[in-house]
mmCIF file of C-alpha atoms in Angstrom:
data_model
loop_
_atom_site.group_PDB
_atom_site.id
_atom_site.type_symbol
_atom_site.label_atom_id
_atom_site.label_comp_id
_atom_site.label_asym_id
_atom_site.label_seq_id
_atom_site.Cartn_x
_atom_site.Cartn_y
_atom_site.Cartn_z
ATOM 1 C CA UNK Y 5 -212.595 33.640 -34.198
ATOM 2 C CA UNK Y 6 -209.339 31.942 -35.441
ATOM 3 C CA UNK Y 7 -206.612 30.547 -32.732
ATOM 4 C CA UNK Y 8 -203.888 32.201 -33.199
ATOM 5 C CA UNK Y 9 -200.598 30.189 -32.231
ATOM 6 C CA UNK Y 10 -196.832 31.387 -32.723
ATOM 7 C CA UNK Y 11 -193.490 29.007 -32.848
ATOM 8 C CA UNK Y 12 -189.968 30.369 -32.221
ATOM 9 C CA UNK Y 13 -189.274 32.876 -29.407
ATOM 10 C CA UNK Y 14 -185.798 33.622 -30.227
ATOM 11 C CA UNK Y 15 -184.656 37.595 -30.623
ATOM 12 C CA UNK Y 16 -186.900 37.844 -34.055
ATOM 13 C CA UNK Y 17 -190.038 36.093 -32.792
ATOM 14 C CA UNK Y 18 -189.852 37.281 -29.174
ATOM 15 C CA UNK Y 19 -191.020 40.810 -30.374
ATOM 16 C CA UNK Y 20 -193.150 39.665 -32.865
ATOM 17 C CA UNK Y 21 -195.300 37.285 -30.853
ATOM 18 C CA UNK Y 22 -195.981 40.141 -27.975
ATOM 19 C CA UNK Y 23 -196.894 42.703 -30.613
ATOM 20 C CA UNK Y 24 -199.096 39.923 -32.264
ATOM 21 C CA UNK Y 25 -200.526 39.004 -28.578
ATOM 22 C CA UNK Y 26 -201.042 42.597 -27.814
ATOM 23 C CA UNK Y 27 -203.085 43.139 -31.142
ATOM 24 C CA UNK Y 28 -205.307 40.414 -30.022
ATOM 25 C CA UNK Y 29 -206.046 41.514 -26.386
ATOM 26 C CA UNK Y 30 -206.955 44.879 -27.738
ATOM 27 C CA UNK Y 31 -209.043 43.296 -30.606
ATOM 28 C CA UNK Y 32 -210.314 41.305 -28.019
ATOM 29 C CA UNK Y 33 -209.827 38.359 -29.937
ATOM 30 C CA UNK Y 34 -208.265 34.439 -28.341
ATOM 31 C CA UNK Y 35 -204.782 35.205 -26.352
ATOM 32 C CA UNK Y 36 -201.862 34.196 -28.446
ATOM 33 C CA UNK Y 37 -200.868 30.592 -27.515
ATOM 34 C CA UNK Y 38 -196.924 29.843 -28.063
ATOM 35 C CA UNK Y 39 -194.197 27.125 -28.194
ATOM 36 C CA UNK Y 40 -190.173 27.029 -28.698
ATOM 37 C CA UNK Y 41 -187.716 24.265 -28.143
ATOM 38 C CA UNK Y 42 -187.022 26.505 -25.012
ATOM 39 C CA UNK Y 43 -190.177 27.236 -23.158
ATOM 40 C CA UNK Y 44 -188.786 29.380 -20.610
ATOM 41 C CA UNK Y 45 -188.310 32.090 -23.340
ATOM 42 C CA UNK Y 46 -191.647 32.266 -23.567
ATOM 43 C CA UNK Y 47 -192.028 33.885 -19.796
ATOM 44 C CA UNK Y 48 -192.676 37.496 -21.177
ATOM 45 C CA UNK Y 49 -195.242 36.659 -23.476
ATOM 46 C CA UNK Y 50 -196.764 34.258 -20.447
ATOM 47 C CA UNK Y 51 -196.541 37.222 -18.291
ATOM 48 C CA UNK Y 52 -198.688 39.172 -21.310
ATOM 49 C CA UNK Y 53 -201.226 36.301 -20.809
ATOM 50 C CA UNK Y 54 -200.122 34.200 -23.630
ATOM 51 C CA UNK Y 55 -201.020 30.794 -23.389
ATOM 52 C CA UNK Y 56 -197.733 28.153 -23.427
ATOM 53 C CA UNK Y 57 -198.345 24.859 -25.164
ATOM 54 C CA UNK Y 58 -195.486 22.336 -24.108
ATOM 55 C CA UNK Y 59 -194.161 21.869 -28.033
ATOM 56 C CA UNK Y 60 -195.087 22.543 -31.917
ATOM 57 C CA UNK Y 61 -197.206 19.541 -32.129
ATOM 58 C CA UNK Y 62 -199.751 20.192 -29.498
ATOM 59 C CA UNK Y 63 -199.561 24.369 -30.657
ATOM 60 C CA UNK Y 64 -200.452 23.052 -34.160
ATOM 61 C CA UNK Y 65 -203.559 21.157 -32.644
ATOM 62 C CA UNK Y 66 -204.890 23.835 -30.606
ATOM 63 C CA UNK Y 67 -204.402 26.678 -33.113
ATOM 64 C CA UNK Y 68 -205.863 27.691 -36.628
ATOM 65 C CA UNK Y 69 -203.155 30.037 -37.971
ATOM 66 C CA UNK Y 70 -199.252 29.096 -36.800
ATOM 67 C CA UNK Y 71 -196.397 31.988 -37.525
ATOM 68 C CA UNK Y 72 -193.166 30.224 -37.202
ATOM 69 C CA UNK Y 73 -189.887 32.442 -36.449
ATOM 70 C CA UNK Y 74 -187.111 30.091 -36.863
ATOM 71 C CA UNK Y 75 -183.274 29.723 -37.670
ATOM 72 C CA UNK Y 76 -182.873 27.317 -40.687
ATOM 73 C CA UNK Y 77 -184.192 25.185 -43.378
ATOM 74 C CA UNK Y 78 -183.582 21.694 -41.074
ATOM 75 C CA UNK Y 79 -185.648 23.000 -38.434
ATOM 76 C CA UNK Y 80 -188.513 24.139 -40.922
ATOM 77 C CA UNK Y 81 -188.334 20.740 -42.350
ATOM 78 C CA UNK Y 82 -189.135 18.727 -38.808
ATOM 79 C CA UNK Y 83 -191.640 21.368 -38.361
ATOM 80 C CA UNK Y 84 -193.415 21.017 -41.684
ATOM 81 C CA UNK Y 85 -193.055 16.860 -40.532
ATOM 82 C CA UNK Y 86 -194.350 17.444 -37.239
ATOM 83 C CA UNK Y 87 -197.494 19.239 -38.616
ATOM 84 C CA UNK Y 88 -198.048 16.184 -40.834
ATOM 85 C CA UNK Y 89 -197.658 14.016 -38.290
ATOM 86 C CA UNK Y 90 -200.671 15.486 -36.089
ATOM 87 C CA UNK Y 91 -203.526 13.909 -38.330
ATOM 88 C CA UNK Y 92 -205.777 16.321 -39.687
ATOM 89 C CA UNK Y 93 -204.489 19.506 -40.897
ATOM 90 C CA UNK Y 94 -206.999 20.603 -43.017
ATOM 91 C CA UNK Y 95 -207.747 24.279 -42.829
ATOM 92 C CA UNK Y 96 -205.059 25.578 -40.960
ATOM 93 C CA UNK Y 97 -202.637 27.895 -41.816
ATOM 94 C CA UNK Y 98 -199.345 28.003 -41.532
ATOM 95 C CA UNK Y 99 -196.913 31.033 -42.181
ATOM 96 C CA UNK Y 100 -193.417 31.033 -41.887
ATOM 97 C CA UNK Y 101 -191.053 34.416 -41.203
ATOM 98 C CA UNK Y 102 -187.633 32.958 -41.621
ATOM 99 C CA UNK Y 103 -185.150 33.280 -43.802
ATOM 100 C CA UNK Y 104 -184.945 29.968 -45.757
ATOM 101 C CA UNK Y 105 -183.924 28.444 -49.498
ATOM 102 C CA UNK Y 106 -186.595 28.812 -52.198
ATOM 103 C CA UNK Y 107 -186.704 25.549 -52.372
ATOM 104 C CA UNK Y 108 -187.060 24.413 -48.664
ATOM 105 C CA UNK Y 109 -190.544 27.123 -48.504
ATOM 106 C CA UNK Y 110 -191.079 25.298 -52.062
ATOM 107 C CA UNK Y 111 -191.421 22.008 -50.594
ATOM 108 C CA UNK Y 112 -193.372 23.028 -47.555
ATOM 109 C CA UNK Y 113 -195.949 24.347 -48.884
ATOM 110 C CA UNK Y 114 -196.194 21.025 -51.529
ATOM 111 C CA UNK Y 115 -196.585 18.934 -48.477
ATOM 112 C CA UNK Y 116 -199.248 20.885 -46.272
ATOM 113 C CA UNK Y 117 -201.437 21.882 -49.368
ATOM 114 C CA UNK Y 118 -201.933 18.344 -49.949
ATOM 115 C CA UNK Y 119 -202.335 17.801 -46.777
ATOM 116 C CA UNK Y 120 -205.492 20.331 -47.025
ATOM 117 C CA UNK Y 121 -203.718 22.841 -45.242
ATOM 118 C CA UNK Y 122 -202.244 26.307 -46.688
ATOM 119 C CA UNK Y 123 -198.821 27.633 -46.684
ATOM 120 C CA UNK Y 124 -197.380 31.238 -46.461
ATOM 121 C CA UNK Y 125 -193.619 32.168 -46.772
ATOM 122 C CA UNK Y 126 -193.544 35.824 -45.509
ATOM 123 C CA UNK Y 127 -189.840 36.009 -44.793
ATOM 124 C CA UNK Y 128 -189.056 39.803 -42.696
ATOM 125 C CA UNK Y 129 -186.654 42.508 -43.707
ATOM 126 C CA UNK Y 130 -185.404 43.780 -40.131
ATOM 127 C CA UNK Y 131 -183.647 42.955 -37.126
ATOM 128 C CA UNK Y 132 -184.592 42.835 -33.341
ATOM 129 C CA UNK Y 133 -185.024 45.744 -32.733
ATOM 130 C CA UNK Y 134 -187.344 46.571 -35.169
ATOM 131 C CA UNK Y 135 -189.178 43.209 -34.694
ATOM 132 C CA UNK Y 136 -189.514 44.622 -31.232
ATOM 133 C CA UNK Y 137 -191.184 47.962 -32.064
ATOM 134 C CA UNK Y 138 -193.849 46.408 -35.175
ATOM 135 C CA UNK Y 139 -192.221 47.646 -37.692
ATOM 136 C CA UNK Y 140 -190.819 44.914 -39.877
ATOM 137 C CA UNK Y 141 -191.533 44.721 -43.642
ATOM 138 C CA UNK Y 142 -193.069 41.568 -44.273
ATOM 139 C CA UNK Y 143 -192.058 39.928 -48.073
ATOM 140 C CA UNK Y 144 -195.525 37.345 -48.192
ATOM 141 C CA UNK Y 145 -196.302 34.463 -50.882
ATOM 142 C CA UNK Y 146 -199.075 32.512 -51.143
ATOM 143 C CA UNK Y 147 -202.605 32.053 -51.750
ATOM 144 C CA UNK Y 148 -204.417 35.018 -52.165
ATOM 145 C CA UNK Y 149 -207.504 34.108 -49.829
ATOM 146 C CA UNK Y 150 -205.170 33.791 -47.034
ATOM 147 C CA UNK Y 151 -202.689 36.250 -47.507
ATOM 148 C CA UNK Y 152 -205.420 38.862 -47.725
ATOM 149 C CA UNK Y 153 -206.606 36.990 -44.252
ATOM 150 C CA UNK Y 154 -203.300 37.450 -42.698
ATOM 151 C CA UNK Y 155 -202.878 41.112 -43.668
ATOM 152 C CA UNK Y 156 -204.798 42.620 -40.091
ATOM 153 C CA UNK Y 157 -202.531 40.336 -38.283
ATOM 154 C CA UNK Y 158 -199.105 41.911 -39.781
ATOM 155 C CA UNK Y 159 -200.110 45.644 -40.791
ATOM 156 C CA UNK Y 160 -199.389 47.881 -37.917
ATOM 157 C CA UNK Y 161 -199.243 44.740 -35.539
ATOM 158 C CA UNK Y 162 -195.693 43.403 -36.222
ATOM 159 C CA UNK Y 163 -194.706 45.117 -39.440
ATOM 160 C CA UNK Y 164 -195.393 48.625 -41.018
ATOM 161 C CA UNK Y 165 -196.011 47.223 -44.934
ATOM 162 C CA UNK Y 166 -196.196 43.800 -46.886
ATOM 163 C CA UNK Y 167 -194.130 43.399 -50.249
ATOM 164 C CA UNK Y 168 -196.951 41.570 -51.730
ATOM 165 C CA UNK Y 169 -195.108 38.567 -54.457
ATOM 166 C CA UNK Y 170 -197.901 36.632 -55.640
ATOM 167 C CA UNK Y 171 -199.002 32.672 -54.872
ATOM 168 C CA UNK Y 172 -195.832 31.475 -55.557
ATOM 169 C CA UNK Y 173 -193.897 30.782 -52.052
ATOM 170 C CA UNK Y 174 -190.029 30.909 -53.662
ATOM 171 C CA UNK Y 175 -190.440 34.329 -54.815
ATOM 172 C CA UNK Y 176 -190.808 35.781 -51.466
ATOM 173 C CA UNK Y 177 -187.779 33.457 -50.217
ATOM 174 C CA UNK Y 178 -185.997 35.011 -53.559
ATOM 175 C CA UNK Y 179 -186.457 38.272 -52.543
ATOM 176 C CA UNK Y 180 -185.681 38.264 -49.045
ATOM 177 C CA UNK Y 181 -182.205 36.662 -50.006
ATOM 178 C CA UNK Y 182 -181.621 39.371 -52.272
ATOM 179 C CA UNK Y 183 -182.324 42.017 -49.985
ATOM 180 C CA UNK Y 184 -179.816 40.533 -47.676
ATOM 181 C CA UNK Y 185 -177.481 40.511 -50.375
ATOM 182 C CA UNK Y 186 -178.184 44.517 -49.926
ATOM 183 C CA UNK Y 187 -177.933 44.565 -46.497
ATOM 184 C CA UNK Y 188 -174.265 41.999 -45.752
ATOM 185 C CA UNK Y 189 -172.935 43.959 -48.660
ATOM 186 C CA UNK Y 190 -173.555 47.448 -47.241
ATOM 187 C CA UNK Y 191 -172.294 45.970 -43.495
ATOM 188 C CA UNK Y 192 -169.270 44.961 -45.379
ATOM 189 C CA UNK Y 193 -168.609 48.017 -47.095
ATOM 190 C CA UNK Y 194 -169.104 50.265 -43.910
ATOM 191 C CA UNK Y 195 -166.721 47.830 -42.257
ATOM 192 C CA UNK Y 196 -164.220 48.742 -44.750
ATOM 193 C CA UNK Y 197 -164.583 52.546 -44.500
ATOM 194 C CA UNK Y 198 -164.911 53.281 -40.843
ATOM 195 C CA UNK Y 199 -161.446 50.739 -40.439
ATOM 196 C CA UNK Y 200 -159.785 53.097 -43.401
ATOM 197 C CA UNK Y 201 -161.218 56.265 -41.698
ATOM 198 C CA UNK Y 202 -159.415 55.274 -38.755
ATOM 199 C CA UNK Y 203 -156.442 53.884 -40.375
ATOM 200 C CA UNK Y 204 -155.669 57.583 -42.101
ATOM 201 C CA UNK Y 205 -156.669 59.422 -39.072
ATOM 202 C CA UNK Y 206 -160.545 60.215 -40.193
ATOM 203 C CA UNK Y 207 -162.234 58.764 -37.337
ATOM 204 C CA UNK Y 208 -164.916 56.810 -36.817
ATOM 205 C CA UNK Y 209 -166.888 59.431 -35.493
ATOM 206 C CA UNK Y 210 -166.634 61.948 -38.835
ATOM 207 C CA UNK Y 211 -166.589 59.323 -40.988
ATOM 208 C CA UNK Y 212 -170.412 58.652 -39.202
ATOM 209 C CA UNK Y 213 -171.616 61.925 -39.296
ATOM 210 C CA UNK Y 214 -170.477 62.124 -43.340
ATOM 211 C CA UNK Y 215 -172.586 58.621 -43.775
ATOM 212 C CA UNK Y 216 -175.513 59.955 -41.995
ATOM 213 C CA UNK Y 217 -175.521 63.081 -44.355
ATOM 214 C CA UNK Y 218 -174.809 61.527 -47.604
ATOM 215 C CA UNK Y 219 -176.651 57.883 -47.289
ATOM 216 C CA UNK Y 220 -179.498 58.523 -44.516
ATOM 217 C CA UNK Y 221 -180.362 57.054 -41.262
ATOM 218 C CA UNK Y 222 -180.381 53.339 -42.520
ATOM 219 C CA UNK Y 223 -176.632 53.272 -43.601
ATOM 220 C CA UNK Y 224 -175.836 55.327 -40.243
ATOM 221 C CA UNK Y 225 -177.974 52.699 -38.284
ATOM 222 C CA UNK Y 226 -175.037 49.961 -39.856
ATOM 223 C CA UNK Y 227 -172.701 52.242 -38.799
ATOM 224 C CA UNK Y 228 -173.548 52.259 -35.581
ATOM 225 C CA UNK Y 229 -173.563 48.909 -35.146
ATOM 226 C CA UNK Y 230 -169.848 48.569 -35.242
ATOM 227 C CA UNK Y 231 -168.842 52.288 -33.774
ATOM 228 C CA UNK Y 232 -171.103 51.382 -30.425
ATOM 229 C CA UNK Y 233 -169.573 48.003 -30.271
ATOM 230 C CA UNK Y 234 -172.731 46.295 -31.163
ATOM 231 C CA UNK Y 235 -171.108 44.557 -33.319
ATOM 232 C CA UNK Y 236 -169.569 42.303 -30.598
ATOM 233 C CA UNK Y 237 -172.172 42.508 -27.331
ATOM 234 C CA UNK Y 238 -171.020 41.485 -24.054
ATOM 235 C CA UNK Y 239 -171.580 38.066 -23.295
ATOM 236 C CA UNK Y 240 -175.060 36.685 -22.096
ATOM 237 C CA UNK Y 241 -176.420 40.008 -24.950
ATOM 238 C CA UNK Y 242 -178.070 38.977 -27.824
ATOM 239 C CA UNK Y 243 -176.495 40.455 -30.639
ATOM 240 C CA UNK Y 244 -179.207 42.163 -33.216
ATOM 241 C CA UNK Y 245 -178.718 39.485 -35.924
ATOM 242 C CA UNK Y 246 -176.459 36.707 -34.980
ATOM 243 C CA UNK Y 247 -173.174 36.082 -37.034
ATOM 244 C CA UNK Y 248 -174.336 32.153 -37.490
ATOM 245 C CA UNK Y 249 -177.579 33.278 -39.411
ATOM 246 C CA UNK Y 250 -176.096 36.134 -41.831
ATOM 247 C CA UNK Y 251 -173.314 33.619 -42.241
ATOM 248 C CA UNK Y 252 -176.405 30.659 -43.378
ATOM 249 C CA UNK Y 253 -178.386 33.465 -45.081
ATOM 250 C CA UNK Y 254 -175.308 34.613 -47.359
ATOM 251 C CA UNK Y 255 -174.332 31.238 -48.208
ATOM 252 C CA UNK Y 256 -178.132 30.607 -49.742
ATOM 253 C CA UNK Y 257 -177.702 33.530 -51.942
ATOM 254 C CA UNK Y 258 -174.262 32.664 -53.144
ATOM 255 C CA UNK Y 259 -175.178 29.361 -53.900
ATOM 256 C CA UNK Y 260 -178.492 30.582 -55.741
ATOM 257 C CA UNK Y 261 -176.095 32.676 -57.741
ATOM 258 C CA UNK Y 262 -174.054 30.195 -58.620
ATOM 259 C CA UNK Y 263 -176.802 28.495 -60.341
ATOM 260 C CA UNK Y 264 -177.297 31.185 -62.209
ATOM 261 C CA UNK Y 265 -173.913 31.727 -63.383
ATOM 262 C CA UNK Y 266 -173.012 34.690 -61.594
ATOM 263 C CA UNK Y 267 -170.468 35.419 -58.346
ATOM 264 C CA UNK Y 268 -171.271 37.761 -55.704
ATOM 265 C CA UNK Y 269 -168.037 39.083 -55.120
ATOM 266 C CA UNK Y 270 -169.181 41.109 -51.873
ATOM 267 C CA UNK Y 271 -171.197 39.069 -50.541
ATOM 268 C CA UNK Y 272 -168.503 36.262 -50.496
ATOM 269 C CA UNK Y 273 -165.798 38.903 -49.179
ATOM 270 C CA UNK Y 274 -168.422 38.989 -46.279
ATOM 271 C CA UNK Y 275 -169.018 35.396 -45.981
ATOM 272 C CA UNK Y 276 -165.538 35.134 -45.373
ATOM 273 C CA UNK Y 277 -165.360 37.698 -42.855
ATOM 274 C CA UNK Y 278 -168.141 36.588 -40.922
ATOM 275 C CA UNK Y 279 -166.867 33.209 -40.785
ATOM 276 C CA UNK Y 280 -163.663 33.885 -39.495
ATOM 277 C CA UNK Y 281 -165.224 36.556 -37.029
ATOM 278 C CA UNK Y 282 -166.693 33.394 -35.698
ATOM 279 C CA UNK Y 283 -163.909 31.134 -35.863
ATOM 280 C CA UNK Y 284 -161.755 33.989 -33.564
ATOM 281 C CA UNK Y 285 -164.516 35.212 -31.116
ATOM 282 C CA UNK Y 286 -167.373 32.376 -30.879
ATOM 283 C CA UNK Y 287 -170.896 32.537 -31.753
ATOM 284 C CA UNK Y 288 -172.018 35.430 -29.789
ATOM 285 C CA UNK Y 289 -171.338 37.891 -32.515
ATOM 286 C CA UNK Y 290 -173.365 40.172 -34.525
ATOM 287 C CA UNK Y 291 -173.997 40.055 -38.192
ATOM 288 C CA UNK Y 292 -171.960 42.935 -38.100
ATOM 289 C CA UNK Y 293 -168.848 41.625 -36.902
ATOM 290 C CA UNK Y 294 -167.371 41.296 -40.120
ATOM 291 C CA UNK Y 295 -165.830 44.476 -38.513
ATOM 292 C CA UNK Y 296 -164.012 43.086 -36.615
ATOM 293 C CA UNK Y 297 -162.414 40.884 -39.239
ATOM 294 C CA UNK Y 298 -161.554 43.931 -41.214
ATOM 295 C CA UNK Y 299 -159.836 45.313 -38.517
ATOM 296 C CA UNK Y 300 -157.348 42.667 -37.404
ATOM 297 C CA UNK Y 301 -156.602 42.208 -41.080
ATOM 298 C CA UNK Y 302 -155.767 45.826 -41.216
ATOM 299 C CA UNK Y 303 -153.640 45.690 -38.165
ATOM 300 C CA UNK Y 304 -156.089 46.676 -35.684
ATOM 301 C CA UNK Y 305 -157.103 44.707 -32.555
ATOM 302 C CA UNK Y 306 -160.328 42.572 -33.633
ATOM 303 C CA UNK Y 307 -162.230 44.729 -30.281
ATOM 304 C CA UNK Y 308 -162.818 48.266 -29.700
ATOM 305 C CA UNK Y 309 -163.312 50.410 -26.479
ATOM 306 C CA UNK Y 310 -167.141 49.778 -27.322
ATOM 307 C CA UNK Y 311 -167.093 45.799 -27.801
ATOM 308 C CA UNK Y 312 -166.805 43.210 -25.579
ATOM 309 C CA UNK Y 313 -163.242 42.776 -24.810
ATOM 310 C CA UNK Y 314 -162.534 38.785 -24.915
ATOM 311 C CA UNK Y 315 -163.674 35.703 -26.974
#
């Protein structure tokens, strides 16, 4: 049986890794053995019976299949270095969840298939929540042996259904930055109606229940995100999606667009948003909190009754 190892226990990979070392306990199969840069967020999954490993270097060693949930291209790079740097890699597989540019899952995958190893970029459409309850949708690249190894470890484990793009890595990177163009434009857009419903008198609640009707539960779930004040947690929360990754994730897929001689006029209305979000209330923000943005500019107060109160 195959040793199973997982890297990055923030909000994302937290759920993911105990769904993945549940699936193996009941499968009877190796317990899950982990690693992040912080190892006491790895107490749950210890408590599960997951095995720690004290960093990515000695996980690599001891496992044959490595899922990485992490927060940016630099860190992928050291990890795809750090892998390299262990000796012999041959074999092993290595599949990474995040967000990240085509280029950066490009390169990867360059550098551990010569190094005899195999590379999967399987970026997830979803946020903690739903990483929490299996039920991401999993956007996977790369060879076809191994992705079709990979599928009983993702199908009804930590995702309900894989977007299946092929042996080339970039596409799956491709499309998972332009479903988030989808997703930060629609967050933007709701931010814009629920401050005008409540600018003319609406409400925020009626305004809700007419988004729910007319665009289904996924547009209502955005919604909801700013009307319950998840859009700005209290501190020491984790916010769904933090602020910092949209705000890295949008900036990919305007600069891809660029390239291709095209503006993403939303997405860059968002960008904006988001960043100055951050710059008035800190890090600990949603993706979402765009919202808040809107608001202030509109004349509101940045918080609601709902949100945190203070910076």
């Amino acid at each position: 049986m195959s040793q199973i190892g997982f890297y990055g226990l923030g909000s994302m990979g937290t759920g993911m890794a105990l769904n993945l070392q549940k699936h193996l306990q009941d499968t009877k199969q190796p317990n899950l053995r982990y690693s992040n840069r912080t190892l006491s967020k790895g107490d749950c999954l210890k408590a599960a019976r997951g095995i720690e490993e004290p960093d990515y270097i000695s996980l690599v060693k001891s496992c044959d299949i490595i899922f990485t949930m992490i927060s940016n291209d630099k860190v992928l790079n050291e990890l795809v270095e750090s892998a390299l740097s262990t000796g012999s890699i041959s074999g092993k597989i290595f599949v990474d969840t995040s967000t990240v540019h085509p280029n950066t899952v490009a390169r990867a995958s360059e550098k551990l298939t010569k190094a005899g190893a195999s590379f999967v970029a399987s970026p997830v459409f979803g946020a903690s929540a739903v990483a929490a309850a299996g039920k991401l949708i999993f956007a996977m690249a790369g060879p076809k042996d191994t992705t079709e190894k990979l599928k009983p470890l993702v199908l009804n484990v930590m995702g309900r259904s894989i977007i299946d793009l092929g042996e080339e890595v970039s596409k799956s990177s491709m499309l998972k930055i332009a479903g988030n163009v989808m997703v930060i434009g629609l967050m933007e857009l709701i931010s814009e109606v629920q401050v005008f419903a409540e600018k003319v008198g609406l409400g925020t609640a009626t305004m809700e229940g007419m988004i729910a009707d007319m665009f289904g539960p996924v547009a209502e779930s955005y919604s909801k995100r700013l009307t319950t004040g998840a859009y700005a947690p209290p501190h020491g929360t984790a916010p769904g999606f933090a602020v910092s990754l949209a705000i890295k994730d949008a900036k990919h897929a305007i600069s891809i667009a660029n390239d291709h001689d095209m503006r993403l006029n939303v997405s860059e209305a968002a960008l904006s948003h988001m960043l100055n979000a951050r710059a008035y209330a800190g890090e600990s923000l949603d993706s979402s909190s765009m919202y808040g943005t809107v608001r202030h500019e509109s004349g509101l107060p940045f918080w609601t009754e709902n949100s945190r109160q203070s910076s």
